[in-house]
Short mmCIF file of C-alpha atoms and ligand atoms in Angstrom, two decimals:
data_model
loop_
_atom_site.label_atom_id
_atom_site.label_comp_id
_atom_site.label_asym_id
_atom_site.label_seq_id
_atom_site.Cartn_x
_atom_site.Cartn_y
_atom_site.Cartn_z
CA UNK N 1 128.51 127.73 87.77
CA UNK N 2 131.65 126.76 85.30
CA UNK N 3 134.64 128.65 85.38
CA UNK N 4 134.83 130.89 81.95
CA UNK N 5 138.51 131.17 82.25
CA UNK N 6 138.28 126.94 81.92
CA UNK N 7 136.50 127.00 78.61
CA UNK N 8 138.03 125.49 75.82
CA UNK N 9 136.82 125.50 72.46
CA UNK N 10 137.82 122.16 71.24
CA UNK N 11 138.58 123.13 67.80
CA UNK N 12 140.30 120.57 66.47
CA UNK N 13 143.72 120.74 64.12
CA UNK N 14 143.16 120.67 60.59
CA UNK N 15 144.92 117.52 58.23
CA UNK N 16 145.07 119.03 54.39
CA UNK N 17 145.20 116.06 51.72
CA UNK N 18 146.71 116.64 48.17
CA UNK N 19 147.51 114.22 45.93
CA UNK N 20 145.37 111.14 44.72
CA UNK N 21 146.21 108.80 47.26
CA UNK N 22 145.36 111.09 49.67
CA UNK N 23 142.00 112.15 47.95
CA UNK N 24 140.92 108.26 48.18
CA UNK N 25 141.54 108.05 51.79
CA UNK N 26 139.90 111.02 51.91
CA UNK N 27 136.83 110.11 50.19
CA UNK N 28 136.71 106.43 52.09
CA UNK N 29 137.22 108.92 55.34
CA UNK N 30 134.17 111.32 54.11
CA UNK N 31 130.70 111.61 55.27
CA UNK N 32 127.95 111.45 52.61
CA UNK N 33 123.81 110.97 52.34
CA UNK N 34 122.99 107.87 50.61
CA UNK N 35 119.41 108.39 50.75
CA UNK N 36 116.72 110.16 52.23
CA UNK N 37 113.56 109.95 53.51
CA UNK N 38 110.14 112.22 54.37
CA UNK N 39 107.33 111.82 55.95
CA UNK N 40 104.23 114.48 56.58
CA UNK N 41 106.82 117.06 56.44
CA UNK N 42 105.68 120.43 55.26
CA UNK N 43 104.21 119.53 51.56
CA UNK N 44 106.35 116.44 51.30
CA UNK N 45 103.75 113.86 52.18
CA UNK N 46 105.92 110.61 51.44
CA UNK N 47 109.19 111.10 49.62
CA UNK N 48 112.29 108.70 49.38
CA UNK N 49 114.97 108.80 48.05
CA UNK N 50 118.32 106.83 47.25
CA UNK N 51 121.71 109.36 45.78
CA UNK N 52 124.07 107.33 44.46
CA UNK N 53 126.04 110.23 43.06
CA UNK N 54 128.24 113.82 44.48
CA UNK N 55 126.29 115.94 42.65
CA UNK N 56 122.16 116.02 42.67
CA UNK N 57 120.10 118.97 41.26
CA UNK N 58 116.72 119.14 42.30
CA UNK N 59 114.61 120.56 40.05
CA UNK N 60 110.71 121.71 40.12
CA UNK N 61 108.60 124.52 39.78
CA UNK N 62 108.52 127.52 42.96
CA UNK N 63 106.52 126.24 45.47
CA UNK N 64 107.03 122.46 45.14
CA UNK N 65 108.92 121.81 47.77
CA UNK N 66 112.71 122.32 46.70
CA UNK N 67 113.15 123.79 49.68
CA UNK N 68 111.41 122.00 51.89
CA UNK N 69 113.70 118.96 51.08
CA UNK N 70 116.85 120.96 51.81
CA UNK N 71 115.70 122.42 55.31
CA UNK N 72 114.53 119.01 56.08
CA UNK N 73 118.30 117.52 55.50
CA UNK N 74 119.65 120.38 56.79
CA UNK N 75 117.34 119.88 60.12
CA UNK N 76 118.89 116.39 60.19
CA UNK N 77 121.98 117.74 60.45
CA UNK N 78 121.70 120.83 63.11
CA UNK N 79 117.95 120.43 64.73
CA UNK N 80 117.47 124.11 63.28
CA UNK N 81 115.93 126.02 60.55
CA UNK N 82 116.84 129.35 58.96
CA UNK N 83 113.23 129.42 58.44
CA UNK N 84 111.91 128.54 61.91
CA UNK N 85 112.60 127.49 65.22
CA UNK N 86 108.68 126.18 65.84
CA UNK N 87 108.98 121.98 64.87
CA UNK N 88 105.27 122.28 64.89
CA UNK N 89 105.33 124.22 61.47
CA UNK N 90 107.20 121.14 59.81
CA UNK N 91 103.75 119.21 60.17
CA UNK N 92 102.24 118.95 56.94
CA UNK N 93 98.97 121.18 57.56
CA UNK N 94 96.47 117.65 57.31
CA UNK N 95 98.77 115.59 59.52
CA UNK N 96 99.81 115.55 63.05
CA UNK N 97 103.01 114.23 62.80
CA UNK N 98 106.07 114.17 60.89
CA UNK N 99 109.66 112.34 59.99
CA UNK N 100 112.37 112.96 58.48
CA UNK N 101 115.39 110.35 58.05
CA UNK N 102 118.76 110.05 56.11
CA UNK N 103 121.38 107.21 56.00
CA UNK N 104 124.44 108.05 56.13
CA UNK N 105 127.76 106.31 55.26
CA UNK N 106 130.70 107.37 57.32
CA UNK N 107 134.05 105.72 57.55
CA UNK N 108 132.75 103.45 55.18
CA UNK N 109 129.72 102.50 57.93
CA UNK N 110 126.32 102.94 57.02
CA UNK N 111 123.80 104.27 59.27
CA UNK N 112 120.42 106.15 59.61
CA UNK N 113 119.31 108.48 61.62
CA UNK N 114 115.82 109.98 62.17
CA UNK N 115 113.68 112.51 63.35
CA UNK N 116 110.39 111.59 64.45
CA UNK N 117 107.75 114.31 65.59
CA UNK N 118 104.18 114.31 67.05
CA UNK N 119 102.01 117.21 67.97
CA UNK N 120 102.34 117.84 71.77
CA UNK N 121 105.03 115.24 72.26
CA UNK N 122 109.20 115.71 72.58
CA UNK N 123 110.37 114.78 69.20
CA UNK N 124 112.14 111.82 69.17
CA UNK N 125 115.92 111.29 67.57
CA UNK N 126 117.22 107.72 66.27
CA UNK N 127 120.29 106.96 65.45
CA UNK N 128 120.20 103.02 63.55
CA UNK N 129 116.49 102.97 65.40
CA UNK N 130 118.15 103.66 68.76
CA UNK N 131 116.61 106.70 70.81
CA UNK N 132 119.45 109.26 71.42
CA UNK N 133 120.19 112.24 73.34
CA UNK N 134 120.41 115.83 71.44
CA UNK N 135 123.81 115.64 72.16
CA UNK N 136 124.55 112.61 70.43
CA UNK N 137 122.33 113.26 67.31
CA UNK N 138 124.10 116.19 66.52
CA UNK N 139 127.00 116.58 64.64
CA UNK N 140 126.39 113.17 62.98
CA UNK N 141 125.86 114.75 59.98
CA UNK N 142 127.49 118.35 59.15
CA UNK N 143 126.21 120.61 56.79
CA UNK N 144 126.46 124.19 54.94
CA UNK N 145 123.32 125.72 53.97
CA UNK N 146 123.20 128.02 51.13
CA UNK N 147 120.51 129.52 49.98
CA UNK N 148 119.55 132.69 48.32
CA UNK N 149 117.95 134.36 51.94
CA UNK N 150 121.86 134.47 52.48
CA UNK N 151 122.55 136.83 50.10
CA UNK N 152 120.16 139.46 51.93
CA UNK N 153 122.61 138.46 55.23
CA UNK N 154 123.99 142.07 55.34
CA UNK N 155 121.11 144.07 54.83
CA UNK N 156 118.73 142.08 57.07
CA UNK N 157 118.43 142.11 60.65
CA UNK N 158 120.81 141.73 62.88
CA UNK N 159 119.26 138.71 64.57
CA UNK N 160 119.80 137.39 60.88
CA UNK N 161 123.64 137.89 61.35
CA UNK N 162 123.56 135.93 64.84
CA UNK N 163 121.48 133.29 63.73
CA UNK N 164 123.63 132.98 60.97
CA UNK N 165 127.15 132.50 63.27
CA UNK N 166 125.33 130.53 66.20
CA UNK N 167 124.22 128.03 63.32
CA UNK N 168 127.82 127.73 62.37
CA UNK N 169 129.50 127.53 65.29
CA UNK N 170 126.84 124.64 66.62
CA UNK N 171 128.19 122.49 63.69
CA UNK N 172 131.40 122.73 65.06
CA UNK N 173 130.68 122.71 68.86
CA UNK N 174 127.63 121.45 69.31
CA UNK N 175 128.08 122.38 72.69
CA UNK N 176 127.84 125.97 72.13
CA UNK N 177 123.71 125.10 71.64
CA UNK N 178 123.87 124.35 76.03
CA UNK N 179 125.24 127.58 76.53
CA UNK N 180 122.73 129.43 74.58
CA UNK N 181 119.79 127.59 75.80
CA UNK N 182 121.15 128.82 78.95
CA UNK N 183 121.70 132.61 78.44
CA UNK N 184 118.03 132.30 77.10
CA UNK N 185 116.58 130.96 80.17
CA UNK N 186 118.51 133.57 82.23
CA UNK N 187 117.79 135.81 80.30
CA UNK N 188 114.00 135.50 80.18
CA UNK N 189 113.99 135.22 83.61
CA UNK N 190 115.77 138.61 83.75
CA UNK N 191 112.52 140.09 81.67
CA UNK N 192 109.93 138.09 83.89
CA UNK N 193 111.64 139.96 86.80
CA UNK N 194 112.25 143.71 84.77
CA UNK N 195 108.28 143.50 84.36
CA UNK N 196 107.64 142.73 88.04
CA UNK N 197 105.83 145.46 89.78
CA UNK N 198 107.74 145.73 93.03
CA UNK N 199 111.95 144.63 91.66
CA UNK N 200 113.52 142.35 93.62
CA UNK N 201 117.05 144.53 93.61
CA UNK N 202 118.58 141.22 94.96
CA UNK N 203 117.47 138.79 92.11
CA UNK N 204 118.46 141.28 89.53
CA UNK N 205 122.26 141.60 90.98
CA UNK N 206 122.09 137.55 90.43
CA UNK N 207 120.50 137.20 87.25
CA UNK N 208 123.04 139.74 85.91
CA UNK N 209 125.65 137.85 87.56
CA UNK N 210 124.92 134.99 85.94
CA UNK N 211 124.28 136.50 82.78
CA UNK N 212 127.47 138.49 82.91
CA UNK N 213 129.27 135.17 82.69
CA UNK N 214 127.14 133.37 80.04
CA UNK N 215 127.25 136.76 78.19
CA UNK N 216 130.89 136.83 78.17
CA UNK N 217 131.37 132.71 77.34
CA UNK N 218 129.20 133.11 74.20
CA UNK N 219 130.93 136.44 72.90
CA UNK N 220 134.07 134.81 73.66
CA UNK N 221 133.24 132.33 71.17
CA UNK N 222 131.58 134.12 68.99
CA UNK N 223 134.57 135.93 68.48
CA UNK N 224 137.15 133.34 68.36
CA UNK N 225 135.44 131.97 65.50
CA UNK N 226 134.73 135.29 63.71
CA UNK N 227 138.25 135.96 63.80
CA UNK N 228 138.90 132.60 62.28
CA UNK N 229 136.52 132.54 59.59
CA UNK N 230 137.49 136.04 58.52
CA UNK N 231 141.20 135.05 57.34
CA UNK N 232 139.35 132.11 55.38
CA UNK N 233 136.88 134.64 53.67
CA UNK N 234 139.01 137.31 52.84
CA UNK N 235 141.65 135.13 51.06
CA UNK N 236 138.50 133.72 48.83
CA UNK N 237 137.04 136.94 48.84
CA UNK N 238 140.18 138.84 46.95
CA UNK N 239 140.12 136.15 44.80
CA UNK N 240 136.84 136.81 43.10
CA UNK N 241 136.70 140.48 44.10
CA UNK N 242 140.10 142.34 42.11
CA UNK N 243 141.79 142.34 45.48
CA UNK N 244 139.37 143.84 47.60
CA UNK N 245 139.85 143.62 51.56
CA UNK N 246 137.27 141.54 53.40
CA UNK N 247 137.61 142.46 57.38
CA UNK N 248 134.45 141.15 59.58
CA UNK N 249 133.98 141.76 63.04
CA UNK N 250 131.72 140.92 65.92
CA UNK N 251 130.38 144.38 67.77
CA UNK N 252 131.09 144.06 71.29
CA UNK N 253 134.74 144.86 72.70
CA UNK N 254 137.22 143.38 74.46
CA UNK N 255 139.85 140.84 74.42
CA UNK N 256 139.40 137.35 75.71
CA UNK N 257 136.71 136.28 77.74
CA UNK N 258 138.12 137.84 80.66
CA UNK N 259 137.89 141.46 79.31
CA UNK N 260 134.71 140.82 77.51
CA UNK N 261 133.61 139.66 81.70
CA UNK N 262 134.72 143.10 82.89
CA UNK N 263 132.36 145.09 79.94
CA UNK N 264 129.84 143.36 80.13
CA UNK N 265 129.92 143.45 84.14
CA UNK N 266 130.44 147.54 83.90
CA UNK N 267 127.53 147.66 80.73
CA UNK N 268 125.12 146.13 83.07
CA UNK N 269 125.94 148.17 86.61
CA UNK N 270 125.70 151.23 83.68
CA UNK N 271 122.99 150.53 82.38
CA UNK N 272 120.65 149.17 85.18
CA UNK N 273 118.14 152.19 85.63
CA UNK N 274 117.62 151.79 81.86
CA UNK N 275 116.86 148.30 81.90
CA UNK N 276 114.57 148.64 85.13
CA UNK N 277 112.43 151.59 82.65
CA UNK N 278 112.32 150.39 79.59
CA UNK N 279 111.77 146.59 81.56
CA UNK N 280 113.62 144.65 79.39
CA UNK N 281 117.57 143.04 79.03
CA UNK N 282 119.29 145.73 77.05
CA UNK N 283 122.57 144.67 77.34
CA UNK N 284 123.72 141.26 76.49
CA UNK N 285 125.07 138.47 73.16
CA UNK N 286 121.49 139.37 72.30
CA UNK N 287 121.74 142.27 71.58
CA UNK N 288 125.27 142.62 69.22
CA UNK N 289 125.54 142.59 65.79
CA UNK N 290 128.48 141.32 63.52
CA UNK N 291 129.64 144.09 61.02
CA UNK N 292 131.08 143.26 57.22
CA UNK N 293 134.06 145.70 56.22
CA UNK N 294 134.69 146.00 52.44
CA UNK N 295 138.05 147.96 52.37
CA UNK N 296 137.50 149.50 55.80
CA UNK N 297 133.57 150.83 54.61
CA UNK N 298 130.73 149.13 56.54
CA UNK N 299 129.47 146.79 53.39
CA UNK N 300 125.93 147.31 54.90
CA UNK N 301 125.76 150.43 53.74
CA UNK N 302 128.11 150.96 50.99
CA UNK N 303 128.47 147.87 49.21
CA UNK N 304 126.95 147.78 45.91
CA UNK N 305 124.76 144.12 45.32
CA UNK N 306 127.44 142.54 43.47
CA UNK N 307 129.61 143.36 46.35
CA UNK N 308 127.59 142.17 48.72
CA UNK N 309 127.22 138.44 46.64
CA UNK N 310 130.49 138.39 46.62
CA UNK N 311 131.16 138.77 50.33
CA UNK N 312 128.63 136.08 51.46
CA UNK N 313 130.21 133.79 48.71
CA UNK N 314 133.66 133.96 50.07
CA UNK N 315 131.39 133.56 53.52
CA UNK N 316 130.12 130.40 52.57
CA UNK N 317 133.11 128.88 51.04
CA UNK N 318 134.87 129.58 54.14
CA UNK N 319 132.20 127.79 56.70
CA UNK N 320 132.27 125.03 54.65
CA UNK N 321 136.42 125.13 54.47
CA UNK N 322 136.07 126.08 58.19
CA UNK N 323 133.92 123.20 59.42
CA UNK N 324 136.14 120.60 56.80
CA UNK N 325 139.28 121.24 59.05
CA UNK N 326 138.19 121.47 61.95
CA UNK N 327 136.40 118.23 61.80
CA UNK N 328 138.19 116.62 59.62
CA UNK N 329 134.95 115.55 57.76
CA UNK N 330 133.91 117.49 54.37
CA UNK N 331 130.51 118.66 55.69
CA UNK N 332 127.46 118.50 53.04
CA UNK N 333 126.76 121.58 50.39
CA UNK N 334 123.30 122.21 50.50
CA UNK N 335 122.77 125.14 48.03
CA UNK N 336 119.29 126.33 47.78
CA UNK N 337 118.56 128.10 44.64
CA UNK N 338 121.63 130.76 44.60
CA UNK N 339 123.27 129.63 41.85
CA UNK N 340 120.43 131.73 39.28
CA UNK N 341 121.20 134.56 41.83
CA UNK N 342 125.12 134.37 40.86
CA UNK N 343 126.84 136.00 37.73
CA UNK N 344 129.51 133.53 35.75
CA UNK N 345 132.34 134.61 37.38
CA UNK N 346 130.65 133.76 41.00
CA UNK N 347 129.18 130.97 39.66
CA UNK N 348 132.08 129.50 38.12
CA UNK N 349 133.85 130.07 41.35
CA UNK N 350 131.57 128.48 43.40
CA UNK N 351 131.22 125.96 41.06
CA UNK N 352 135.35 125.05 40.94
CA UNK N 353 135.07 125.15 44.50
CA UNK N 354 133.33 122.42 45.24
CA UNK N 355 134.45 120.35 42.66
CA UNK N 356 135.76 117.31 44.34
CA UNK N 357 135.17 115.86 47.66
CA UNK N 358 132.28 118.03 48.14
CA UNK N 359 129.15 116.32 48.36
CA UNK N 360 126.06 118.86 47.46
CA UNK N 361 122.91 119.22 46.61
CA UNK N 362 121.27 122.00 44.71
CA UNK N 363 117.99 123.10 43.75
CA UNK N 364 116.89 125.09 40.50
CA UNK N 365 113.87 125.96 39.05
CA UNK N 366 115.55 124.91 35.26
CA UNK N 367 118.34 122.83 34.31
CA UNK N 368 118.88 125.68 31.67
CA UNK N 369 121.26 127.39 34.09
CA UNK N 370 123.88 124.93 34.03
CA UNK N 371 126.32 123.35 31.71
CA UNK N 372 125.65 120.14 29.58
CA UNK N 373 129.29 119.01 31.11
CA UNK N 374 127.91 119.97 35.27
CA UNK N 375 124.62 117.80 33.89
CA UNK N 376 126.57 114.78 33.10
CA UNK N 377 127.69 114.18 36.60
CA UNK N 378 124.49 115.18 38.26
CA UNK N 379 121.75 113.07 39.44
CA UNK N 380 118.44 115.22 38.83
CA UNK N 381 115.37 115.03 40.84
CA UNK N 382 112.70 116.17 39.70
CA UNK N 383 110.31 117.52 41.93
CA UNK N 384 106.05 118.25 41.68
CA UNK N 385 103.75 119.16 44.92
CA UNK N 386 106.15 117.52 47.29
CA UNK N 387 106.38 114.16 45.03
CA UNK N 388 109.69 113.18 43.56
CA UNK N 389 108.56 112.51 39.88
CA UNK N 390 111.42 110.05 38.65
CA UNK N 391 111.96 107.95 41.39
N1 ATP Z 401 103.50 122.61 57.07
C1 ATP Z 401 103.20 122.61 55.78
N2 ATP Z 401 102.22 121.79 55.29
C2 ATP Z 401 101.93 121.78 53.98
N3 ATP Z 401 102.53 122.55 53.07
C3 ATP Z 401 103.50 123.39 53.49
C4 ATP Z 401 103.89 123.47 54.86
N4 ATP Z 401 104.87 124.37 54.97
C5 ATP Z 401 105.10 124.85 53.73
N5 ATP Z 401 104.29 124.27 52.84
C6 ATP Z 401 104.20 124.47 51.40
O1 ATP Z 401 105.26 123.85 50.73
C7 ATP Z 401 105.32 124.40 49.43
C8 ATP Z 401 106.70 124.25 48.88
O2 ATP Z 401 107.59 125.09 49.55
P1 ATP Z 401 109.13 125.21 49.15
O3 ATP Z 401 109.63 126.39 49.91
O4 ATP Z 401 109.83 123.95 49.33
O5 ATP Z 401 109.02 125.54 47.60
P2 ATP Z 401 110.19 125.62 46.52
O6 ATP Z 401 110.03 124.48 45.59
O7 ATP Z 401 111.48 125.78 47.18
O8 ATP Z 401 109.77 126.95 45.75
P3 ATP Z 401 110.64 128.21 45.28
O9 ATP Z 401 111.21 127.85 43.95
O10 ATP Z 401 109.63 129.28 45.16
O11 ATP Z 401 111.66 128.50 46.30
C9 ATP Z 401 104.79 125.82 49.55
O12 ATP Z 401 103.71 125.96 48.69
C10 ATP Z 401 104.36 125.93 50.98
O13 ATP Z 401 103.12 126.60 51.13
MG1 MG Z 402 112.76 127.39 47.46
#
């Protein structure tokens, strides 16, 4: 078993480059898609793809697989979806397998790398046609994902919220996934055992030992990064709010991981009997939320909808600030359809946000929404029952 008071988050220091000089090195520094390419992948049956340019908009009726394209890059980039942790579903529904591949140039160094799936078999992850571990696939390519689910972040479900942060803080420790993957297995064990007719008393007290410390390491982190994220948001958020006063906080108390230990250690003994009844894990990262304060009100409940855009804009800026410094690499924009969902004054702020450096990739149903000067730069796809029209 590790030793929580041991783990380090290796967050690393942030460089910030101004002037033009530095913007060059920057951009030779920068990680970008070149191209992309999928295979059998939801209703994408063969696509490919070069992007030569920042900015591409890809346009196409709903239903047409926008979308589809984004959660496949943005699967390249984390091995998640917001939209499902079952691989099988990415198999187009006549085919039995699937890929999905990007190149990349990094450092001025191009390479590919791959995802290869078959039904009933480990998926398989290349990096320049070399079979890699997890580990080493991810974090190749860093992403944001924004899309207009997002906006419904605060009034959804609370697994929502904590789906949300775990997907952010894998991109910067991809690490964090290990630990999670291990609470899970702990704690389905745990629930195996809560269901058993005759408890083993002995098995439980180790289970909840071990869950007490995985428990505390992930709320620990969770935290850490809440807490650094926050500053980032609120700053953008009183920008394009009149001064309003963005607090977020994750729901569980207690003050380094060593505190957080103790609760969770006391929450369990506590709440043991209720566990054993109700034979399930009550008590655990699971289980916690992360609450959104707009001027000290819970924005859940009181925030008004334009509020509420606001918030996960500032959000979103600041995960994508966020994972730029501490990587030093300007992750990927990937902004699915939220730009129709903005007013100008969001939209222009999002838009000046990402203006250089920034590569992204959008998807609209119309071009109508944008400016003749934002469609001069952009490369548009265009995009009909999962087939790129203008290739
Ligand atoms: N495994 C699959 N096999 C085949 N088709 C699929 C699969 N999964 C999803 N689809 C289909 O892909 C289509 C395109 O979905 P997608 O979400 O990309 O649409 P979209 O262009 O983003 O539309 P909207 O503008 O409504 O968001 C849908 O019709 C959906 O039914
Ligand atoms: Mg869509």
């Amino acid at each position: 078993m590790f030793d929580i008071r041991q783990e380090q988050i290796p967050f690393k220091v942030s460089f910030i480059l101004v002037d033009r000089q530095w913007h060059d090195f920057f951009n030779w520094l920068c990680m970008r898609i070149t191209g992309f390419e999928l295979k059998n992948f939801r209703n994408c049956l063969s696509i490919n793809r070069v992007i030569d340019t920042e900015k591409t908009l890809i346009i196409g009726k709903n239903g047409q697989g926008k979308t589809n394209i984004l959660e496949a890059l943005y699967f390249l980039s984390t091995l998640k979806s917001p939209r499902t942790s079952n691989i099988k579903e990415f198999i187009n529904f006549n085919a039995d397998k699937f890929s999905v591949k990007a190149n990349i140039l990094k450092n001025d160094v191009e390479s590919s790398i791959e995802v290869q799936y078959e039904m009933g078999q480990k998926k398989i992850l290349l990096v320049n046609g070399i079979k890699v571990t997890t580990k080493e696939f991810r974090g190749f390519l860093k992403s944001v994902l924004f899309s207009s689910g997002d906006l419904m972040l605060l009034r959804g479900a609370p697994l929502d919220r904590r789906s949300w942060l775990d997907r952010a803080i894998i991109q910067i420790y991809p690490a964090y996934d290990e630990r999670l993957s291990k609470y899970e297995r702990i704690r389905l064990q745990k629930n195996r055992l809560l269901k058993d007719e005759f408890l083993n008393a002995d098995l439980l007290s180790i289970y909840n030992e071990q869950l007490a410390v995985c428990g505390a390491n992930i709320i620990h982190i969770r935290k850490k990064y809440l807490n650094e994220i926050s500053q980032i948001a609120a700053k953008k958020h009183k920008l394009i709010s009149d001064s309003e006063n963005l607090t977020i906080k994750y729901d569980y108390d207690g003050d380094g991981v060593e505190a957080i230990l103790e609760n969770l250690k006391a929450e369990l003994i506590e709440r043991k009997s209720e566990e054993i009844a109700r034979k399930q894990c009550c008590v655990g990262p699971h289980r916690d939320d992360v609450i959104f304060y707009i001027n000290d009100n819970d924005a859940s409940k009181f925030a008004s909808q334009g509020q509420q855009r606001t918030l996960i804009l500032a959000l979103k800026l600041a995960e994508l600030d966020m994972l730029k410094e501490k990587t030093g690499e300007p992750p990927v924009l990937l902004l699915d359809d939220v730009l129709a969902e903005l007013d100008d004054l969001r939209q222009n702020f999002l838009l000046k946000s990402i203006q250089n450096g920034i590569q992204t990739i959008l998807t609209s149903v119309d071009t109508l929404l944008f400016d003749d000067e934002f469609l001069k730069t952009v490369s548009l796809i265009r995009v009909e029952h999962g087939e790129i029209l203008n290739n």
